[in-house]
XYZ file of C-alpha atoms in Angstrom:
619
model
C -11.614 -127.251 -5.954
C -11.164 -125.774 -2.545
C -7.851 -124.247 -3.556
C -9.445 -122.567 -6.566
C -12.189 -120.976 -4.465
C -9.623 -119.734 -1.964
C -7.514 -118.142 -4.674
C -10.528 -116.474 -6.295
C -11.562 -114.997 -2.956
C -8.084 -113.554 -2.342
C -8.043 -112.065 -5.811
C -11.359 -110.337 -5.201
C -10.016 -108.973 -1.917
C -6.928 -107.582 -3.640
C -9.010 -105.976 -6.366
C -11.406 -104.513 -3.806
C -8.460 -103.123 -1.810
C -6.966 -101.573 -4.922
C -10.274 -100.041 -5.889
C -10.676 -98.735 -2.364
C -7.212 -97.194 -2.373
C -7.823 -95.656 -5.799
C -11.173 -94.277 -4.636
C -9.619 -92.798 -1.514
C -6.779 -91.345 -3.573
C -9.253 -89.927 -6.095
C -11.312 -88.420 -3.271
C -8.200 -86.898 -1.742
C -7.109 -85.458 -5.072
C -10.605 -84.163 -5.777
C -10.642 -82.686 -2.300
C -7.320 -80.981 -2.879
C -8.562 -79.685 -6.239
C -11.778 -78.494 -4.617
C -9.870 -76.715 -1.852
C -7.579 -75.136 -4.425
C -10.521 -74.001 -6.524
C -12.179 -72.580 -3.429
C -8.955 -70.817 -2.518
C -8.516 -69.368 -5.992
C -12.147 -68.412 -6.585
C -13.090 -67.281 -3.089
C -10.020 -66.322 -1.093
C -8.010 -64.859 -4.011
C -10.962 -63.693 -6.050
C -10.437 -59.958 -5.726
C -6.737 -60.072 -6.528
C -7.082 -62.310 -9.561
C -10.134 -60.428 -10.795
C -8.143 -57.203 -10.718
C -5.261 -58.842 -12.579
C -7.635 -60.277 -15.138
C -9.122 -56.833 -15.664
C -5.634 -55.431 -16.126
C -5.061 -57.923 -18.907
C -8.490 -57.292 -20.338
C -8.700 -53.507 -19.832
C -6.233 -50.979 -21.225
C -6.096 -47.579 -19.516
C -5.282 -44.973 -22.163
C -4.353 -41.407 -21.142
C -5.955 -38.615 -23.175
C -3.646 -35.633 -23.595
C -5.348 -32.288 -22.895
C -5.202 -29.465 -25.392
C -2.699 -26.840 -24.284
C -4.021 -23.349 -23.661
C -3.278 -20.633 -26.209
C -1.318 -17.434 -25.556
C -2.791 -14.165 -26.842
C -1.558 -10.595 -26.913
C -3.528 -7.744 -25.314
C -5.733 -7.423 -28.431
C -6.481 -11.122 -28.822
C -3.838 -11.819 -31.491
C -2.714 -15.455 -31.165
C 0.951 -15.783 -30.197
C 1.005 -19.528 -29.423
C -1.562 -22.042 -30.667
C -2.095 -25.746 -31.347
C -2.863 -27.852 -34.396
C -3.619 -31.557 -34.933
C -0.782 -33.663 -36.278
C -0.168 -37.348 -37.099
C 3.082 -38.825 -35.827
C 4.965 -42.109 -35.877
C 6.564 -43.099 -32.579
C 8.746 -46.088 -31.751
C 9.432 -48.033 -28.548
C 12.837 -49.623 -29.368
C 12.380 -52.456 -26.835
C 9.248 -53.636 -28.666
C 10.887 -53.946 -32.075
C 11.305 -57.454 -33.416
C 14.121 -56.473 -35.745
C 17.197 -54.199 -35.930
C 16.472 -50.478 -35.941
C 17.915 -49.922 -39.419
C 15.721 -52.674 -40.874
C 12.657 -51.117 -39.259
C 13.578 -47.679 -40.633
C 14.017 -49.070 -44.135
C 10.684 -50.911 -44.064
C 8.777 -47.927 -42.649
C 10.487 -45.746 -45.246
C 8.806 -47.780 -47.969
C 5.383 -46.613 -46.704
C 6.059 -43.044 -45.562
C 8.881 -40.692 -46.402
C 11.709 -40.641 -43.840
C 14.271 -37.930 -44.514
C 17.917 -38.277 -43.418
C 17.115 -35.675 -40.736
C 14.224 -37.808 -39.415
C 16.473 -40.865 -39.188
C 19.322 -38.931 -37.592
C 17.078 -37.264 -35.020
C 15.444 -40.579 -34.124
C 18.777 -42.288 -33.505
C 20.033 -39.358 -31.419
C 16.914 -39.363 -29.239
C 16.981 -43.158 -28.933
C 20.572 -43.020 -27.709
C 19.648 -40.441 -25.059
C 16.558 -42.230 -23.713
C 15.566 -45.605 -22.296
C 14.784 -48.480 -24.712
C 11.289 -48.478 -23.245
C 10.690 -44.783 -23.960
C 8.509 -43.700 -26.838
C 10.720 -41.952 -29.410
C 9.358 -39.691 -32.138
C 10.242 -40.966 -35.618
C 8.272 -38.719 -37.954
C 5.750 -35.914 -37.513
C 3.480 -33.940 -39.835
C 2.222 -37.007 -41.690
C -0.354 -36.211 -44.348
C -3.797 -37.793 -44.219
C -2.812 -40.156 -47.036
C 0.393 -41.208 -45.283
C -1.448 -41.774 -42.004
C -4.145 -43.875 -43.697
C -1.593 -45.923 -45.637
C 0.447 -46.721 -42.547
C -2.660 -47.520 -40.476
C -3.586 -50.197 -43.040
C -0.171 -51.839 -42.619
C 0.424 -51.128 -38.928
C 0.161 -54.831 -37.994
C 3.466 -55.420 -39.799
C 5.330 -53.037 -37.496
C 5.262 -54.043 -33.807
C 6.661 -51.262 -31.645
C 5.777 -48.530 -34.168
C 2.676 -46.508 -33.322
C 0.626 -44.049 -35.352
C -0.784 -41.293 -33.139
C -2.719 -38.062 -33.442
C -1.491 -35.294 -31.147
C -1.708 -31.593 -30.454
C 1.364 -29.706 -31.689
C 2.432 -26.262 -30.478
C 3.013 -23.534 -33.039
C 4.322 -19.972 -32.762
C 2.839 -18.154 -35.778
C 4.963 -15.010 -35.359
C 8.258 -16.896 -35.427
C 11.068 -14.920 -33.821
C 8.843 -12.108 -32.542
C 8.521 -12.145 -28.743
C 10.335 -15.501 -28.609
C 12.068 -14.651 -25.324
C 8.711 -13.798 -23.762
C 6.799 -16.826 -24.994
C 9.640 -19.310 -24.617
C 8.868 -22.708 -26.090
C 7.807 -26.271 -25.306
C 10.087 -29.260 -25.761
C 10.235 -32.984 -25.121
C 10.056 -33.987 -21.459
C 13.607 -34.710 -20.293
C 14.811 -36.813 -17.382
C 15.201 -33.633 -15.345
C 11.633 -32.608 -16.154
C 10.416 -36.089 -15.222
C 12.205 -35.896 -11.900
C 10.629 -32.526 -11.100
C 7.195 -33.901 -11.988
C 7.752 -36.820 -9.615
C 8.906 -34.511 -6.830
C 5.799 -32.350 -7.188
C 3.417 -35.300 -7.574
C 2.361 -34.363 -11.123
C 3.556 -37.459 -12.977
C 0.022 -38.819 -13.410
C -1.134 -35.612 -15.060
C 1.567 -35.939 -17.728
C 0.905 -39.530 -18.826
C 0.663 -39.518 -22.592
C 2.145 -36.008 -22.783
C 5.429 -35.662 -24.627
C 6.192 -31.955 -24.209
C 6.431 -29.446 -21.398
C 7.171 -25.718 -21.127
C 10.900 -25.074 -21.215
C 11.335 -21.294 -21.268
C 9.404 -18.052 -20.929
C 5.667 -17.916 -20.318
C 5.397 -21.534 -21.466
C 7.459 -22.552 -18.427
C 6.337 -20.143 -15.714
C 2.647 -20.716 -16.516
C 2.992 -24.428 -17.340
C 0.481 -25.592 -14.736
C -2.208 -23.263 -16.086
C -1.499 -23.944 -19.755
C -1.206 -27.741 -19.507
C -4.700 -28.629 -18.248
C -5.681 -32.042 -16.815
C -5.111 -35.372 -18.527
C -8.178 -37.526 -19.276
C -8.492 -41.336 -19.054
C -10.196 -43.884 -21.282
C -10.685 -47.515 -20.186
C -10.842 -49.826 -23.211
C -11.567 -53.555 -23.247
C -9.073 -55.356 -25.453
C -8.926 -58.830 -26.970
C -6.058 -61.231 -26.328
C -4.403 -59.900 -29.472
C -4.508 -56.375 -28.047
C -7.223 -55.199 -30.434
C -9.684 -52.743 -28.823
C -13.151 -54.212 -28.416
C -15.186 -51.520 -26.659
C -14.841 -48.464 -24.446
C -15.813 -49.130 -20.837
C -15.482 -45.649 -19.364
C -14.061 -42.251 -20.193
C -13.012 -39.174 -18.232
C -12.582 -36.305 -20.669
C -9.416 -34.211 -20.430
C -9.676 -30.632 -19.204
C -8.011 -28.264 -21.692
C -5.454 -25.810 -20.378
C -6.562 -22.238 -19.786
C -5.468 -19.642 -22.325
C -3.492 -16.585 -21.273
C -3.915 -12.973 -22.315
C -0.666 -11.011 -22.191
C -0.171 -7.288 -21.798
C 2.186 -7.441 -24.787
C 1.118 -5.676 -27.983
C 2.482 -7.708 -30.900
C 2.296 -4.718 -33.258
C 4.440 -2.593 -30.947
C 6.680 -5.594 -30.301
C 7.409 -6.196 -33.983
C 7.947 -2.520 -34.684
C 10.442 -2.215 -31.808
C 12.253 -5.390 -32.875
C 12.653 -4.005 -36.370
C 14.314 -0.842 -35.046
C 17.345 -2.813 -33.860
C 18.132 -3.687 -37.509
C 20.676 -6.407 -36.818
C 22.116 -4.769 -33.710
C 22.399 -6.422 -30.303
C 20.432 -5.033 -27.404
C 17.298 -4.993 -25.301
C 14.185 -2.859 -24.884
C 11.373 -2.974 -22.353
C 8.238 -0.818 -22.532
C 5.911 -0.625 -19.513
C 2.584 1.076 -18.881
C 3.350 3.071 -15.686
C -0.237 3.113 -14.398
C -0.517 -0.695 -14.348
C 2.971 -2.231 -14.567
C 1.903 -4.084 -17.718
C 4.743 -4.860 -20.125
C 3.860 -3.548 -23.592
C 7.007 -4.663 -25.427
C 9.903 -6.894 -24.432
C 12.676 -7.026 -27.019
C 15.812 -9.151 -26.930
C 17.905 -8.754 -30.069
C 18.852 -10.903 -31.838
C 16.091 -13.468 -31.388
C 15.403 -17.073 -32.437
C 12.547 -19.180 -33.825
C 10.929 -21.174 -30.974
C 9.314 -23.539 -33.502
C 12.730 -25.190 -33.884
C 12.553 -26.624 -30.349
C 9.120 -28.262 -30.329
C 10.223 -31.758 -31.392
C 13.867 -31.335 -30.456
C 16.183 -28.999 -32.336
C 18.556 -30.586 -34.849
C 22.318 -30.364 -34.406
C 22.906 -27.890 -37.229
C 20.419 -25.296 -35.990
C 21.514 -25.789 -32.384
C 25.118 -25.065 -33.296
C 24.128 -21.947 -35.206
C 22.264 -20.597 -32.186
C 24.576 -21.815 -29.432
C 27.862 -20.889 -31.117
C 26.765 -17.489 -32.396
C 28.843 -14.643 -30.900
C 25.615 -12.605 -30.735
C 24.063 -15.117 -28.271
C 20.478 -15.059 -29.597
C 19.290 -17.531 -26.941
C 20.095 -15.158 -24.060
C 17.105 -13.222 -22.760
C 18.880 -9.871 -22.607
C 16.233 -7.755 -20.785
C 15.867 -10.431 -18.112
C 19.311 -11.987 -17.854
C 21.808 -9.533 -19.314
C 23.322 -7.145 -16.750
C 25.036 -3.909 -17.694
C 26.398 -0.681 -16.235
C 23.664 1.792 -17.141
C 25.726 4.979 -17.295
C 24.028 8.349 -17.090
C 20.511 6.884 -17.068
C 21.274 6.282 -13.372
C 21.730 10.003 -12.694
C 18.032 10.974 -12.233
C 17.767 8.453 -9.402
C 21.068 9.599 -7.845
C 19.793 13.187 -7.960
C 16.565 12.147 -6.246
C 18.582 10.260 -3.615
C 20.620 13.401 -2.900
C 17.422 15.426 -2.439
C 15.650 12.830 -0.298
C 18.650 12.247 1.990
C 19.242 15.987 2.339
C 22.808 15.784 1.055
C 22.209 18.495 -1.512
C 19.522 21.004 -2.497
C 18.383 21.432 -6.062
C 19.579 25.045 -6.052
C 23.073 24.277 -4.747
C 25.716 25.020 -7.356
C 29.138 23.513 -7.848
C 31.928 24.518 -10.170
C 32.380 22.172 -13.111
C 35.811 22.761 -14.673
C 35.476 19.563 -16.695
C 36.685 17.224 -13.996
C 36.263 16.229 -10.357
C 39.440 15.808 -8.345
C 39.543 13.329 -5.469
C 42.533 11.805 -3.721
C 44.915 13.284 -6.250
C 43.050 11.739 -9.196
C 40.950 13.570 -11.754
C 37.640 12.123 -12.966
C 36.738 13.867 -16.224
C 33.502 14.711 -18.017
C 32.662 12.754 -21.158
C 34.278 14.390 -24.149
C 36.205 16.803 -21.890
C 33.194 19.179 -21.675
C 33.286 22.099 -19.208
C 29.970 23.361 -17.776
C 31.052 25.948 -15.209
C 28.678 26.792 -12.341
C 26.095 23.978 -12.329
C 22.995 23.204 -10.288
C 21.070 19.928 -10.264
C 18.685 20.847 -13.091
C 21.481 21.859 -15.452
C 23.588 18.870 -14.419
C 20.833 16.483 -15.546
C 20.088 18.378 -18.762
C 23.695 18.512 -19.977
C 24.673 15.262 -18.172
C 27.512 16.723 -16.137
C 29.615 13.858 -14.827
C 31.518 16.195 -12.506
C 28.333 17.157 -10.656
C 27.447 13.539 -9.985
C 31.027 12.507 -9.254
C 30.877 14.959 -6.363
C 27.600 13.454 -5.117
C 29.056 9.961 -4.721
C 31.170 10.531 -1.592
C 28.567 12.931 -0.153
C 25.690 10.449 -0.285
C 27.786 7.389 0.506
C 27.434 3.976 -1.090
C 25.240 2.500 1.675
C 22.748 5.374 1.578
C 22.695 5.123 -2.189
C 22.120 1.369 -1.976
C 19.211 1.684 0.437
C 17.526 4.345 -1.688
C 18.007 2.616 -5.041
C 16.754 -0.681 -3.671
C 13.268 0.841 -3.385
C 13.210 1.409 -7.156
C 14.159 -2.205 -7.844
C 17.796 -1.777 -8.824
C 19.783 -4.902 -8.012
C 16.567 -6.728 -7.040
C 14.284 -9.244 -8.674
C 11.381 -7.279 -10.116
C 9.011 -10.241 -9.744
C 8.060 -10.407 -13.439
C 6.303 -13.641 -14.400
C 9.267 -15.038 -16.344
C 11.772 -17.618 -15.185
C 15.498 -16.908 -14.916
C 15.560 -13.228 -13.888
C 18.979 -12.092 -12.717
C 19.366 -9.865 -9.697
C 22.351 -7.864 -10.878
C 24.608 -5.903 -8.524
C 23.635 -2.901 -6.407
C 26.897 -2.306 -4.536
C 27.236 -1.602 -0.822
C 29.923 -2.107 1.809
C 28.226 -5.341 2.890
C 28.049 -6.587 -0.690
C 31.763 -6.029 -1.172
C 32.639 -7.864 2.046
C 30.737 -10.903 0.782
C 31.934 -10.660 -2.824
C 35.675 -10.766 -2.130
C 37.885 -13.026 -0.036
C 40.965 -10.915 0.658
C 40.559 -8.309 3.428
C 42.112 -5.587 1.266
C 39.538 -6.229 -1.456
C 36.638 -6.323 1.007
C 37.203 -2.721 2.081
C 35.102 -0.024 0.430
C 37.112 3.009 -0.673
C 35.531 6.453 -0.901
C 36.819 6.836 -4.445
C 34.714 3.879 -5.544
C 31.556 5.815 -4.748
C 32.511 8.288 -7.465
C 32.112 5.904 -10.396
C 29.034 4.288 -8.804
C 27.250 7.685 -8.765
C 27.437 7.918 -12.571
C 26.139 4.398 -13.197
C 29.542 2.766 -13.693
C 31.850 0.902 -11.298
C 30.323 -2.143 -9.659
C 26.806 -1.253 -10.812
C 25.294 -3.984 -12.964
C 21.562 -3.917 -13.708
C 19.125 -5.429 -16.192
C 17.256 -3.341 -18.742
C 14.067 -4.644 -17.128
C 15.145 -3.092 -13.812
C 15.863 0.240 -15.517
C 12.484 0.206 -17.285
C 10.735 -0.673 -14.025
C 12.515 2.140 -12.163
C 11.576 4.565 -14.960
C 7.917 3.563 -14.659
C 8.073 4.041 -10.873
C 9.553 7.526 -11.301
C 6.904 8.392 -13.907
C 4.242 7.299 -11.374
C 5.707 9.531 -8.629
C 6.952 6.606 -6.568
C 4.133 4.063 -6.970
C 5.716 0.626 -7.395
C 3.753 -1.755 -9.594
C 5.654 -4.982 -10.336
C 6.103 -5.497 -14.082
C 4.041 -8.376 -15.405
C 3.035 -9.962 -18.698
C -0.019 -12.122 -17.979
C -3.080 -10.001 -17.319
C -5.882 -12.575 -17.573
C -6.494 -16.295 -17.686
C -9.290 -17.387 -20.029
C -11.600 -20.264 -19.163
C -11.007 -23.306 -21.437
C -14.775 -23.862 -21.600
C -15.867 -20.280 -22.221
C -13.244 -17.802 -23.532
C -15.550 -14.953 -22.549
C -14.920 -15.773 -18.872
C -11.755 -13.960 -17.891
C -9.955 -14.112 -14.570
C -7.789 -11.018 -14.039
C -4.339 -11.428 -12.517
C -4.062 -9.333 -9.378
C -1.011 -7.118 -8.924
C -0.376 -5.362 -5.629
C 1.177 -1.874 -5.580
C 3.109 -0.011 -2.922
C 4.282 3.569 -2.474
C 7.837 4.840 -1.954
C 7.632 7.717 0.569
C 9.015 10.545 -1.573
C 8.542 14.301 -1.338
C 6.638 15.374 -4.422
C 8.660 18.601 -4.659
C 11.853 16.550 -5.025
C 10.270 14.281 -7.633
C 9.118 17.349 -9.590
C 12.681 18.735 -9.661
C 13.982 15.581 -11.309
C 11.050 15.141 -13.675
C 11.252 18.747 -14.900
C 14.926 18.258 -15.654
C 14.108 15.101 -17.655
C 11.611 17.118 -19.702
C 14.334 19.638 -20.517
C 16.731 16.828 -21.493
C 14.294 16.193 -24.335
C 13.522 19.862 -25.007
C 17.033 21.276 -25.030
C 19.466 18.675 -23.739
C 21.148 15.532 -25.023
C 17.933 14.077 -26.550
C 16.622 17.254 -28.216
C 17.455 16.195 -31.774
C 15.764 12.818 -31.459
C 12.478 14.386 -30.272
C 12.389 17.518 -32.414
C 8.843 18.131 -33.690
C 7.206 15.399 -31.594
C 3.428 15.673 -31.125
C 3.798 15.066 -27.387
C 6.186 16.080 -24.625
C 8.502 13.283 -23.508
C 10.891 13.150 -20.580
C 14.053 11.068 -20.450
C 17.766 10.666 -19.916
C 20.433 9.496 -22.312
C 23.299 7.285 -21.225
C 26.563 5.932 -22.535
C 28.100 3.059 -20.585
C 31.770 2.191 -20.792
C 32.484 -1.433 -21.646
C 36.170 -1.412 -20.750
C 38.553 1.086 -19.246
C 40.678 3.244 -21.542
C 42.922 4.072 -18.561
C 42.881 7.793 -19.245
C 43.158 7.564 -23.031
C 40.775 9.490 -25.260
C 37.797 7.445 -26.514
C 37.867 6.778 -30.265
C 35.218 4.315 -31.462
C 37.031 3.682 -34.754
C 40.247 2.707 -33.001
C 38.911 -0.141 -30.855
C 37.185 -3.452 -31.492
C 33.447 -3.137 -32.172
C 32.500 -5.311 -29.185
C 34.551 -3.108 -26.841
C 32.796 0.116 -27.802
C 30.455 1.894 -25.409
C 26.825 0.862 -24.958
C 24.097 3.353 -25.888
C 21.186 3.708 -23.420
C 18.047 5.755 -22.972
C 15.295 5.833 -20.345
C 12.144 7.806 -21.022
C 8.405 8.170 -20.507
C 5.645 10.051 -22.326
C 3.539 12.112 -22.315
C 5.418 13.837 -19.507
C 2.271 15.234 -17.866
C 0.337 11.945 -17.953
C 2.680 9.025 -18.716
C 1.189 6.218 -20.823
C 4.417 4.430 -21.635
C 7.866 4.133 -20.040
C 10.794 2.683 -21.965
C 14.377 1.695 -21.257
C 16.721 0.254 -23.820
C 20.327 -0.550 -24.515
C 22.014 -0.924 -27.884
C 25.211 -2.825 -27.268
C 28.490 -1.283 -28.492
C 26.609 1.406 -30.425
C 28.137 4.567 -28.902
C 26.169 7.604 -27.726
C 22.715 7.223 -26.236
C 21.500 10.510 -27.689
C 22.324 9.597 -31.281
C 21.484 5.873 -31.304
C 19.156 4.887 -28.442
C 16.956 8.004 -28.178
C 15.823 7.891 -31.856
C 14.595 4.302 -31.318
C 12.462 5.388 -28.368
C 11.100 8.332 -30.405
C 9.759 5.889 -33.007
C 8.311 3.641 -30.315
C 6.498 6.608 -28.747
C 5.265 7.849 -32.142
C 3.797 4.434 -32.898
C 2.157 3.925 -29.517
C 0.970 7.436 -28.732
C 0.194 8.835 -32.186
C -0.476 5.946 -34.579
C -2.238 3.832 -31.967
C -3.914 6.816 -30.310
C -2.844 6.071 -26.738
C -2.121 9.682 -25.703
C -5.488 10.235 -24.042
């Protein structure tokens, strides 16, 4: 009996001990859990709350509408329209790409070009990049795909703004184009701290005004915070910051004049720039042949790219801005003015022109072997005597000529609001020392100044520079940088215009010397090398023809029919009108077309007739 009571007591003690240990253990575990809960809900509250919001809230960028580009009269040159697109993130696909393409193709039409372009872009970008599959979906196609979108993870239906150039090839080199943001573009955005403003944006300005005025045209990206369910389905909008549309731009370009001038090239290669001398505004900017910028918006296909890139006519090159040429006799008015301003020769001084200029035992002949006899500066410009200007080269000297011509913008960046302008070559003794490595080549020889004085030799200028210099001469030495954008238009109220300020400066010239040259240019049109082109004009123009040699004949007689077409001389003309009160200044080159008087001058006559007579700009 006693033993039983003792055993029962021990058993109760063991049970009590076990219960006590379990209670202590439970309290410890509850304490640990309580501490952990306190740590998670108090100490780490802010961090976890933010992460929870990130899972719960989707931040969606809202792409701003790109600003439009208008001509001087309000004609739209670049605009936007709404478009439905299908985009794919390859990393999010749950199946092979070809299977996805086949299944999507059952709902919306996918052409072989769409498939090919998608695969090319996918190969060139990260698997996590959004790749365009199809654009320009109809409303029916968009609605049909939206109803079945849950079957296609990684494929997104989107509405976007699409750029359009309604005039096609006209003014393409001015406007440029937009294209998909490349890795290089992305890197530049990161370097300039603009990445955030391009979230959700797929395109960026690549060339022309679209590139140089990208910041103004793009606008500011908006943000929408959306609460989403665990499945990713939007539940409600929490907040929204509306995007700010890009500002529109008004150009000085006149699309009517632009198209008319482009048509005058009729399949020829060349460039033309027309400037309003009193403002520096560019009225026309022709690069022939041209291209259709609409091809580049979503990435140009291989076939069209090859046609453009492999063409011997190089339609993608911006000839007025990037092409550099010897400008021949159109350089002579400025050489004559340099001679007067430096005091190397008076306008009344006469030289004998036997048809050639002899220097160092070598004869430099007039074009066509012409002989002009006793010639002063006025006659030399009117008949385009090479001998007269050959003789000026060594007298003025290349360095004096360089310093004078630099003021007119030759061999300099004009500062036009387009990207990619070439400087060209305005030779000097210093330039030659830097351009060549061998000491014998670095030396400037007096004979080299002879060809430079007639616009040949090392001279290499853009048509834009020649047009700018012509406008400066027409303005009696007032330098107004050429420009295209004249106003920015408020995205909220198009009636609010912000003019673009252009500063002018004056070249210190003697007006009497300027008058000598300008009177000679009037007589070039009245009775000289451009008289036939301007016969019967309703206004008085002033100008100078030019023919620039492409390659040396080494003393042989020039015969256009005996040499390859692309080795024939370039035809040039620089002019302004009306002579007494210039409203327009033009320079152009027609590549490999021969004489400036017979090819280039008639083009300018038609440009002047259109602008001054048909459009009533003479007053």
